[in-house]
XYZ file of C-alpha atoms in Angstrom:
699
model
C 123.259 120.120 86.977
C 120.300 117.740 87.222
C 120.160 117.448 83.435
C 123.872 116.660 83.225
C 123.512 114.034 85.955
C 120.604 112.418 84.117
C 122.595 112.393 80.867
C 125.606 110.838 82.620
C 123.332 108.228 84.160
C 121.859 107.295 80.782
C 125.260 107.011 79.125
C 126.559 104.944 82.028
C 123.666 102.500 81.792
C 124.099 102.342 78.010
C 127.796 101.534 78.459
C 126.966 98.719 80.883
C 124.413 97.381 78.419
C 127.028 97.458 75.664
C 129.537 95.639 77.877
C 126.947 92.972 78.685
C 126.126 92.543 74.993
C 129.795 92.198 74.086
C 130.532 89.520 76.695
C 127.425 87.501 75.863
C 127.823 87.630 72.085
C 131.592 87.036 72.142
C 132.283 83.561 70.682
C 128.555 82.860 70.897
C 128.600 80.090 68.288
C 132.108 78.778 69.025
C 130.841 75.803 71.010
C 128.498 73.084 69.852
C 124.937 72.932 71.094
C 124.627 70.382 73.870
C 121.729 68.113 74.725
C 119.850 70.465 77.080
C 119.816 73.164 74.402
C 118.739 70.799 71.646
C 115.972 69.376 73.843
C 114.811 72.946 74.523
C 114.420 74.052 70.927
C 113.026 70.662 69.849
C 110.287 71.162 72.417
C 109.812 74.686 71.060
C 109.153 73.171 67.618
C 105.938 71.586 68.902
C 102.585 73.276 68.522
C 101.539 75.817 71.153
C 98.855 73.435 72.372
C 101.430 70.689 72.907
C 103.812 73.113 74.617
C 101.182 74.099 77.173
C 99.520 70.719 77.697
C 102.093 67.984 77.033
C 105.467 69.497 77.986
C 104.574 70.133 81.670
C 103.809 66.429 82.069
C 107.287 65.273 81.072
C 109.614 68.245 81.539
C 110.972 69.887 84.670
C 110.394 73.412 83.326
C 107.215 75.458 82.768
C 106.325 76.244 79.156
C 107.079 79.973 78.759
C 110.635 79.601 77.418
C 109.408 77.076 74.845
C 106.671 79.490 73.803
C 109.137 82.342 73.265
C 111.523 80.071 71.347
C 108.607 78.757 69.285
C 108.434 82.152 67.584
C 112.178 82.916 67.778
C 112.939 79.776 65.725
C 111.588 81.570 62.670
C 114.935 83.415 62.543
C 116.871 80.161 62.112
C 118.286 77.204 64.025
C 122.012 77.940 63.964
C 123.986 78.113 67.208
C 124.257 81.891 66.919
C 120.561 82.462 66.218
C 119.267 80.195 68.963
C 121.682 81.530 71.573
C 121.149 85.159 70.615
C 117.798 85.113 72.447
C 119.220 84.284 75.915
C 122.207 86.539 75.180
C 119.905 89.465 74.442
C 117.699 88.769 77.478
C 120.769 88.508 79.705
C 122.115 91.818 78.428
C 118.759 93.559 78.952
C 118.755 92.318 82.551
C 121.752 94.582 83.300
C 120.008 97.986 82.841
C 116.855 96.534 84.404
C 118.922 95.566 87.457
C 120.109 99.162 87.722
C 116.545 100.484 87.564
C 115.307 97.900 90.065
C 118.076 98.634 92.592
C 118.340 102.407 92.208
C 115.623 103.248 94.729
C 116.645 100.909 97.576
C 120.431 101.316 97.128
C 121.059 104.633 95.417
C 122.637 105.340 92.044
C 126.244 104.508 92.941
C 125.570 101.079 94.435
C 123.000 100.225 91.746
C 125.464 101.143 88.993
C 128.218 99.053 90.566
C 125.824 96.121 91.001
C 124.819 96.375 87.330
C 128.501 96.317 86.356
C 129.128 93.161 88.389
C 126.095 91.540 86.754
C 127.362 92.515 83.293
C 130.683 90.712 83.845
C 129.454 87.916 86.133
C 130.741 84.564 84.754
C 127.566 82.628 85.577
C 125.428 85.305 83.906
C 127.685 85.210 80.832
C 127.528 81.410 80.682
C 123.729 81.341 80.966
C 123.556 84.129 78.380
C 125.208 81.742 75.915
C 122.938 78.777 76.590
C 119.547 78.285 74.955
C 117.674 77.751 78.185
C 115.335 79.586 80.551
C 117.877 81.121 82.945
C 118.242 84.627 81.540
C 114.497 84.899 80.901
C 113.530 84.114 84.493
C 116.284 86.409 85.823
C 115.038 89.296 83.701
C 111.451 88.734 84.827
C 112.424 88.575 88.513
C 114.310 91.869 88.147
C 111.307 93.406 86.375
C 109.133 92.259 89.277
C 111.489 93.915 91.776
C 111.517 97.105 89.706
C 107.714 97.156 89.562
C 107.488 96.477 93.303
C 109.824 99.350 94.237
C 107.900 101.657 91.901
C 104.587 100.587 93.439
C 105.819 101.210 96.976
C 107.296 104.599 96.045
C 104.220 105.851 94.174
C 101.219 103.507 94.466
C 99.585 103.154 91.056
C 97.549 100.401 89.510
C 99.755 100.406 86.405
C 102.919 99.500 88.329
C 101.004 96.948 90.412
C 99.746 95.379 87.187
C 103.342 95.279 85.922
C 104.368 93.494 89.122
C 101.599 90.921 88.712
C 102.486 90.252 85.074
C 106.246 90.008 85.704
C 105.793 87.714 88.710
C 103.348 85.478 86.861
C 105.607 85.191 83.817
C 108.596 84.458 86.059
C 106.762 81.512 87.604
C 105.871 80.266 84.120
C 109.576 80.504 83.190
C 111.027 78.307 85.926
C 109.783 76.826 89.165
C 112.765 78.171 91.116
C 111.431 81.708 90.595
C 109.183 80.801 93.518
C 112.077 81.533 95.891
C 112.793 85.192 94.973
C 109.068 85.872 94.576
C 108.391 84.355 97.993
C 111.139 86.648 99.281
C 109.212 89.611 97.833
C 106.111 88.477 99.718
C 108.167 88.119 102.897
C 109.558 91.606 102.354
C 106.033 93.018 102.074
C 105.025 91.289 105.309
C 108.068 92.592 107.180
C 107.531 96.067 105.731
C 103.928 96.037 106.942
C 105.068 94.993 110.415
C 107.721 97.735 110.436
C 105.150 100.305 109.315
C 102.772 99.184 112.063
C 105.528 99.585 114.655
C 106.304 103.019 113.243
C 102.674 104.032 113.695
C 102.790 102.780 117.271
C 105.921 104.792 118.045
C 104.398 107.923 116.523
C 100.989 107.528 118.174
C 101.867 109.883 121.059
C 103.151 112.582 118.694
C 100.022 112.270 116.591
C 97.861 112.627 119.696
C 99.687 115.836 120.565
C 99.030 117.200 117.094
C 95.327 116.453 117.544
C 95.358 118.184 120.938
C 97.044 121.263 119.434
C 94.582 121.343 116.573
C 91.573 121.458 118.907
C 92.788 123.285 121.999
C 95.454 125.752 120.889
C 94.424 129.405 121.102
C 96.543 130.279 118.050
C 94.806 129.797 114.723
C 98.175 129.451 113.005
C 99.225 126.715 115.417
C 95.938 124.900 114.911
C 96.320 125.108 111.125
C 99.948 123.879 111.223
C 99.000 120.981 113.522
C 96.176 119.916 111.235
C 98.443 120.201 108.162
C 101.218 118.179 109.811
C 98.813 115.450 110.886
C 97.220 115.353 107.424
C 100.654 115.058 105.785
C 101.626 112.302 108.207
C 98.413 110.362 107.595
C 98.815 110.841 103.844
C 102.368 109.454 103.951
C 101.292 106.497 106.079
C 98.265 105.897 103.894
C 100.392 106.029 100.747
C 102.712 103.395 102.172
C 99.781 101.179 103.144
C 98.262 101.600 99.670
C 101.579 100.640 98.092
C 101.876 97.556 100.283
C 98.280 96.576 99.579
C 98.656 97.004 95.817
C 101.927 95.047 95.775
C 100.474 92.265 97.916
C 97.423 92.096 95.690
C 99.665 91.869 92.629
C 101.599 88.931 94.099
C 98.357 87.192 95.067
C 97.050 87.677 91.531
C 100.289 86.231 90.127
C 100.014 83.225 92.432
C 96.395 82.647 91.380
C 97.368 82.840 87.714
C 99.872 80.058 88.364
C 97.333 77.815 90.104
C 96.954 75.440 87.102
C 100.662 74.582 87.366
C 100.984 74.219 91.125
C 100.683 70.443 90.935
C 103.547 70.264 88.415
C 105.600 72.632 90.588
C 105.116 70.413 93.640
C 105.925 67.207 91.764
C 109.113 68.593 90.234
C 110.438 70.043 93.489
C 109.756 66.906 95.485
C 111.012 64.545 92.800
C 114.288 66.386 92.333
C 116.728 65.455 89.597
C 117.753 61.809 89.885
C 121.196 62.254 88.312
C 122.268 65.039 90.687
C 124.103 64.294 93.879
C 122.623 64.945 97.310
C 124.383 67.782 99.092
C 124.576 68.837 102.717
C 124.005 72.371 103.963
C 127.691 73.292 104.013
C 128.210 71.942 100.485
C 125.231 73.861 99.097
C 126.371 77.114 100.695
C 129.964 76.619 99.530
C 128.925 75.949 95.945
C 126.354 78.730 95.948
C 129.001 81.228 97.080
C 131.543 80.137 94.464
C 129.105 80.108 91.548
C 127.483 83.386 92.576
C 130.710 85.328 92.226
C 133.129 83.402 89.962
C 131.518 80.156 88.731
C 130.339 79.574 85.190
C 129.760 76.083 83.732
C 127.359 73.592 85.269
C 129.769 70.726 85.697
C 132.825 72.194 87.401
C 134.041 75.367 89.088
C 136.789 77.446 87.462
C 140.199 75.795 87.348
C 142.541 78.771 87.118
C 144.182 77.814 90.416
C 144.859 74.360 88.983
C 146.769 76.005 86.131
C 149.259 77.266 88.718
C 149.383 74.009 90.662
C 148.116 70.755 89.044
C 147.531 69.309 92.506
C 144.254 71.242 92.736
C 142.932 69.651 89.530
C 143.171 66.236 91.167
C 141.656 67.324 94.490
C 138.373 69.010 93.454
C 137.001 69.298 96.993
C 140.054 71.229 98.178
C 140.080 73.279 95.008
C 136.470 74.253 95.661
C 137.392 75.169 99.239
C 140.182 77.394 97.901
C 137.742 79.127 95.555
C 135.356 79.621 98.465
C 138.163 81.243 100.444
C 138.915 83.446 97.424
C 135.349 84.833 97.323
C 135.107 85.384 101.087
C 135.925 89.120 100.705
C 132.939 89.508 98.374
C 130.720 87.631 100.833
C 131.941 89.802 103.713
C 131.200 92.950 101.703
C 127.743 91.605 100.867
C 126.943 90.932 104.521
C 128.217 94.388 105.437
C 126.108 95.935 102.685
C 123.020 94.164 104.035
C 123.495 95.401 107.597
C 124.941 98.920 107.210
C 122.500 101.656 108.203
C 121.209 104.039 105.548
C 119.400 107.222 106.516
C 119.398 106.061 110.124
C 117.638 102.749 109.419
C 118.807 99.268 108.594
C 117.933 98.068 105.088
C 115.178 95.500 104.773
C 114.784 94.700 101.074
C 118.344 93.601 100.350
C 118.787 91.138 103.245
C 115.427 89.521 102.507
C 116.002 89.241 98.741
C 119.525 87.870 99.201
C 119.165 85.591 102.217
C 115.632 84.187 102.073
C 115.954 82.469 98.646
C 119.311 80.939 99.591
C 117.760 79.582 102.778
C 114.932 78.076 100.741
C 117.255 76.468 98.194
C 119.454 75.086 100.981
C 116.494 73.622 102.854
C 115.089 72.043 99.694
C 118.478 70.578 98.750
C 118.474 68.742 102.073
C 115.267 66.992 101.026
C 115.936 66.222 97.366
C 118.918 66.423 94.944
C 117.886 69.601 93.136
C 120.964 71.840 93.240
C 122.017 73.246 89.860
C 124.275 76.338 89.637
C 122.107 77.768 86.847
C 119.130 77.883 89.203
C 121.047 80.469 91.230
C 121.108 83.066 88.455
C 117.873 84.864 89.526
C 119.445 85.253 93.000
C 122.850 86.445 91.796
C 121.889 90.122 91.169
C 120.901 90.604 94.806
C 124.150 89.202 96.200
C 126.100 91.316 93.734
C 123.995 94.293 94.815
C 124.743 93.611 98.472
C 128.463 93.402 97.713
C 128.285 96.640 95.725
C 126.395 98.321 98.569
C 129.131 97.260 100.983
C 131.831 98.727 98.727
C 129.982 102.028 98.334
C 129.280 102.286 102.063
C 132.959 101.773 102.926
C 133.893 104.379 100.328
C 131.509 106.892 101.857
C 133.028 106.282 105.268
C 136.457 107.058 103.797
C 137.762 103.526 104.238
C 138.602 103.483 100.574
C 141.490 101.052 100.472
C 139.314 98.068 101.407
C 136.679 98.439 98.657
C 139.308 99.211 96.014
C 141.394 96.145 96.899
C 138.288 93.946 97.119
C 136.989 95.213 93.775
C 140.327 94.584 92.057
C 140.532 91.111 93.597
C 136.995 90.191 92.512
C 137.607 91.641 89.062
C 140.768 89.529 88.726
C 138.883 86.363 89.695
C 136.128 87.278 87.242
C 138.604 87.784 84.398
C 140.327 84.461 85.107
C 136.974 82.678 85.256
C 135.826 84.175 81.946
C 139.142 83.187 80.359
C 138.512 79.628 81.565
C 135.046 79.631 80.058
C 135.954 81.156 76.705
C 139.238 79.387 76.008
C 139.640 76.269 78.199
C 138.269 73.091 76.547
C 137.802 71.544 79.995
C 134.869 73.934 80.530
C 133.296 73.699 77.096
C 130.043 72.004 76.335
C 130.058 68.631 74.607
C 131.283 68.868 71.031
C 128.403 66.996 69.448
C 129.000 68.976 66.260
C 132.530 67.621 65.870
C 131.566 64.120 67.002
C 128.712 63.856 64.496
C 130.944 65.083 61.677
C 133.620 62.550 62.582
C 131.263 59.573 62.741
C 129.594 60.568 59.473
C 133.022 60.938 57.857
C 134.775 57.830 59.212
C 132.026 55.269 59.778
C 131.743 52.481 57.227
C 128.559 52.469 55.097
C 127.354 49.269 56.792
C 128.291 50.406 60.324
C 125.852 50.377 63.231
C 125.856 53.671 65.164
C 124.500 52.778 68.611
C 123.018 54.981 71.336
C 121.444 53.761 74.534
C 118.180 55.627 73.896
C 116.683 58.324 71.702
C 116.705 61.094 74.294
C 120.470 60.948 74.855
C 121.053 61.158 71.086
C 119.160 64.410 70.443
C 122.176 66.728 70.258
C 124.139 64.225 68.163
C 121.197 63.793 65.774
C 120.828 67.567 65.376
C 124.171 67.624 63.568
C 124.328 64.050 62.289
C 121.102 64.324 60.302
C 122.653 67.150 58.268
C 125.435 64.900 56.938
C 124.853 63.906 53.282
C 125.744 60.207 53.658
C 125.669 58.470 56.993
C 124.876 55.097 58.568
C 121.587 55.060 60.503
C 121.434 55.414 64.285
C 120.067 52.495 66.302
C 118.912 52.442 69.924
C 119.678 49.741 72.443
C 116.348 50.337 74.183
C 113.562 52.874 74.390
C 113.633 55.545 77.077
C 110.843 53.965 79.122
C 112.952 50.825 79.576
C 115.675 52.743 81.443
C 113.585 52.565 84.610
C 111.999 49.210 83.841
C 113.035 45.671 84.842
C 116.682 44.885 84.164
C 115.868 41.572 82.474
C 113.637 43.314 79.916
C 116.394 45.795 79.147
C 118.949 43.010 78.716
C 116.672 41.133 76.330
C 116.283 44.261 74.231
C 120.073 44.849 74.158
C 120.678 41.220 73.192
C 118.211 41.499 70.294
C 119.926 44.609 68.919
C 123.427 43.126 69.248
C 122.334 39.830 67.682
C 121.022 41.707 64.671
C 124.248 43.684 64.310
C 126.492 40.620 64.729
C 124.396 38.564 62.298
C 125.433 40.957 59.537
C 129.038 41.315 60.838
C 128.611 45.071 60.955
C 131.226 47.351 62.557
C 129.887 49.221 65.585
C 130.301 52.841 66.674
C 129.032 53.014 70.262
C 128.370 56.496 71.628
C 128.249 56.068 75.373
C 126.455 59.074 76.873
C 125.392 58.642 80.504
C 126.282 54.973 80.167
C 126.917 54.744 83.896
C 123.142 55.160 84.327
C 121.895 53.363 81.219
C 124.207 50.351 81.421
C 125.451 50.057 85.016
C 126.515 46.409 84.584
C 128.304 47.004 81.248
C 126.050 44.530 79.453
C 126.598 46.139 76.048
C 130.378 45.755 76.021
C 130.205 42.263 77.463
C 127.684 41.378 74.786
C 129.915 42.725 72.020
C 132.906 40.738 73.264
C 130.784 37.599 73.566
C 129.833 38.045 69.895
C 133.501 38.155 68.797
C 133.785 41.943 68.606
C 137.080 43.691 69.396
C 137.474 47.270 70.645
C 139.656 49.344 68.327
C 139.064 52.856 69.635
C 137.863 54.484 72.847
C 137.945 58.262 73.313
C 136.254 59.873 76.297
C 135.349 63.304 77.522
C 134.506 63.251 81.207
C 133.788 66.722 82.616
C 131.258 66.068 85.371
C 127.746 65.231 84.194
C 128.611 65.707 80.530
C 130.634 62.519 80.221
C 130.526 60.622 76.974
C 132.757 58.168 75.115
C 133.133 57.212 71.479
C 134.025 53.568 70.849
C 134.687 51.701 67.622
C 134.224 47.922 67.570
C 134.899 45.509 64.710
C 133.609 41.998 64.154
C 135.884 39.060 63.462
C 139.562 38.295 63.608
C 140.321 39.549 60.102
C 139.148 43.093 60.794
C 140.929 43.161 64.121
C 144.165 42.058 62.489
C 143.761 44.608 59.720
C 143.497 47.367 62.326
C 146.791 46.448 64.012
C 149.688 48.672 62.961
C 153.233 47.463 62.334
C 154.494 50.797 63.638
C 152.824 53.619 65.512
C 153.568 56.939 67.154
C 151.353 58.101 70.007
C 151.627 61.722 68.902
C 150.985 61.350 65.165
C 149.762 57.777 64.421
C 148.245 56.338 67.615
C 147.482 52.605 67.672
C 144.056 51.063 68.106
C 143.143 50.306 71.701
C 143.339 46.528 71.354
C 146.995 46.799 70.316
C 147.869 48.041 73.816
C 147.080 44.803 75.581
C 147.799 45.769 79.202
C 149.794 48.024 81.502
C 149.447 51.393 79.732
C 148.420 54.808 81.107
C 147.704 58.154 79.407
C 150.617 60.564 79.134
C 151.471 63.919 77.588
C 151.172 62.925 73.917
C 152.675 59.536 74.823
C 151.812 56.598 77.071
C 153.193 55.735 80.471
C 154.134 52.131 81.047
C 153.578 50.429 84.384
C 155.873 47.791 85.812
C 154.708 45.423 83.076
C 152.968 46.061 79.764
C 152.076 44.196 76.586
C 151.940 45.066 72.886
C 150.080 43.130 70.210
C 151.371 42.944 66.610
C 150.545 40.886 63.553
C 152.702 37.776 63.444
C 155.801 38.490 61.323
C 156.512 36.214 58.373
C 160.205 35.878 59.263
C 162.687 37.212 61.753
C 161.891 40.660 63.170
C 163.176 43.399 65.454
C 161.273 45.567 67.940
C 162.159 49.255 67.856
C 161.106 51.365 70.850
C 161.382 55.090 71.439
C 160.846 56.114 75.068
C 161.861 58.654 77.710
C 163.470 57.889 81.073
C 163.267 60.457 83.879
C 165.823 59.746 86.593
C 164.424 62.599 88.707
C 161.447 60.307 89.231
C 163.070 56.857 89.126
C 166.208 57.745 91.142
C 168.349 54.862 89.894
C 169.308 52.724 86.889
C 166.379 51.214 84.993
C 166.517 47.976 83.027
C 163.861 47.247 80.403
C 163.450 43.583 79.418
C 161.425 42.493 76.384
C 160.025 39.028 75.667
C 158.084 37.547 72.750
C 155.465 34.973 73.732
C 157.309 34.524 77.019
C 160.778 34.089 75.431
C 163.337 36.854 76.249
C 164.556 38.750 73.183
C 166.624 41.577 74.673
C 167.127 44.196 77.363
C 168.517 47.700 77.810
C 169.724 49.603 80.907
C 169.437 53.396 81.218
C 171.216 55.346 83.963
C 170.465 58.970 83.050
C 167.539 61.187 82.016
C 167.138 61.083 78.233
C 165.159 59.950 75.209
C 166.081 56.421 74.195
C 165.754 54.734 70.805
C 166.368 51.005 71.268
C 166.210 48.175 68.773
C 166.088 44.576 69.930
C 168.209 41.793 68.470
C 166.504 39.827 65.673
C 164.096 37.163 66.859
C 161.738 34.644 65.341
C 158.111 34.231 66.314
C 157.539 31.101 68.371
C 155.894 28.171 66.594
C 152.117 28.150 66.432
C 149.065 29.144 64.407
C 148.288 32.392 66.238
C 147.937 35.295 63.765
C 149.339 37.725 66.352
C 152.389 37.933 68.543
C 152.328 39.346 72.064
C 155.400 41.271 73.211
C 155.889 41.705 76.962
C 157.795 44.646 78.437
C 158.996 44.677 82.048
C 161.111 47.094 84.109
C 162.862 46.713 87.433
C 162.173 50.223 88.752
C 158.973 52.293 89.027
C 157.778 55.441 90.762
C 154.450 56.658 92.146
C 153.560 60.014 90.513
C 151.844 61.357 93.619
C 155.068 60.920 95.603
C 157.079 63.142 93.256
C 154.485 65.370 91.545
C 151.769 65.469 94.224
C 149.070 65.002 91.602
C 146.977 62.327 93.341
C 148.030 59.568 90.903
C 148.996 56.438 92.880
C 149.364 54.048 89.913
C 153.013 53.000 89.532
C 154.693 54.249 86.342
C 158.073 53.673 84.695
C 158.986 54.880 81.184
C 157.129 57.239 78.844
C 156.801 55.520 75.453
C 156.535 57.614 72.296
C 156.635 55.074 69.460
C 157.023 51.383 68.672
C 157.533 49.356 65.512
C 157.944 45.702 64.586
C 160.360 45.688 61.646
C 161.596 42.898 59.430
C 165.157 41.905 60.330
C 167.710 42.080 57.523
C 169.044 38.672 56.679
């Protein structure tokens, strides 16, 4: 029976490991590397001396992950190869979590906790990112495993394993301090509990001593001495385990002493681009990302797929997600407090609650919160939730854990679907952007970035293109935090050089809200007779970036204007939509007034418009009036919901030397989208335009 149980246990752990591998290697190379990943393996390309002496001075992470990647890079630098390291480490953490939690929780709860870790969206996300998160999580779990083994059977080998794992965890990421400090707190509380236990048993021990010396029965004296010896041996073994574990943690802390100054600086400095959060906000986000969150920039959006209103109200959407994970939180709290073998658990509450308290307190002082930092804490909250489910099952309240497990599994599946298949949650597509610029940019074009650091991911792919214009930088990284006047002089010098040669410009605006808060670059381009032809943006949270194409001179601007365009198949350049336009579903919404810019026709012309009128929104007849250079040329009235193709009467361009003609469109009825669709959009809209063309009129 014992052999069959052991075999079942091994196969179960192997199955969980296989599940973790599958989820972490699924679509591993589908997304482009983003700047954090590229910065990580570029640092790993340095020499080992530079990694251990230079990197800690400029980077917010200790050097262990760069050291491991330094050797892993020998296998290649493709997306799959680089990400296979964190994927493998994240998968290994699943069986290690089972081994670490088996003693304090039992096999059933440990197995369920390992399952939740295998499918956890945040763990899957971090397993597909070339960063430190899965490494530090694995090392923290190894430290917990070594600690439980040391307390169960005090040996120097397991204590040495604890010291090594704890030391390596601190050299992986500074946030490992929180779970390791929780281990130290657990040892202190365990020592206090053991001391109280000795105090409670002091009277019984005294009686055993009295029996051993004063009983007339030799058998009784022998049994009393044996019982006292066994009791002292058990107490002594526990004290030896606590002493060895404490010594191991002290040794780990001493080994980290050379990096304590960097640790203090990084924690107190925080991350300047992250927002400051209050206690309630930190706890809300920590709860959501612990159970169902994945990407750094935004929580899952599967509720928004059912109701678009949530997509436009992120705070309320986050509150809804928090409410959705409340059952898991309740189970975790129950699992921390339920008695086992007549005593309340100590390890799980300390490991789950103490680090969260530390992160929350630190976030009050400095903007440091990052969902990925939570990953080393996630296994313990999942373990507490699993312990709560198992405890309810044992007490024959089986409906509650089954319903809660199915609910959490449903949320997990929806979150993973978001991560794998929803572009809104993907990393920046620097791979596609670099290929596009290399393919479409003119040979004499200037490809501009604000500074070298923000271009790393783009350069990783761009440098592989066979023929490409060079990348130029508007200023060096050190100037970002320098005097504004110095930065403006540098920008002016770069733009003067570009304009002097009349070069087209491709501006890649990444973190431009920090690098160019006063929009000096765009103002400088316009002042030098540049016109914006294209602007495409991706704005998911911190990963916002825009691609802009600018051309110099009137001739190039005129050449870019189209005589006819279709928003779905042949979209116009941005400067052709002069004013009053809003993004739509493959089309463009028009406001109450809008303008179109065309090349001046040689003779008489007609304007052809294709647009959609929705009377469910407008609730009344709509009249569209069109004018050329202020002179009316025609109008149309629509009373029902339908697609409209309208052609104006022939008209002649007004006299003048202007090479372009500006057509004005105006309507007499608009609607506010938020009033009818409850989507948070308060900008007035009217018709949805699909296509426009300026055609020569038949004589």
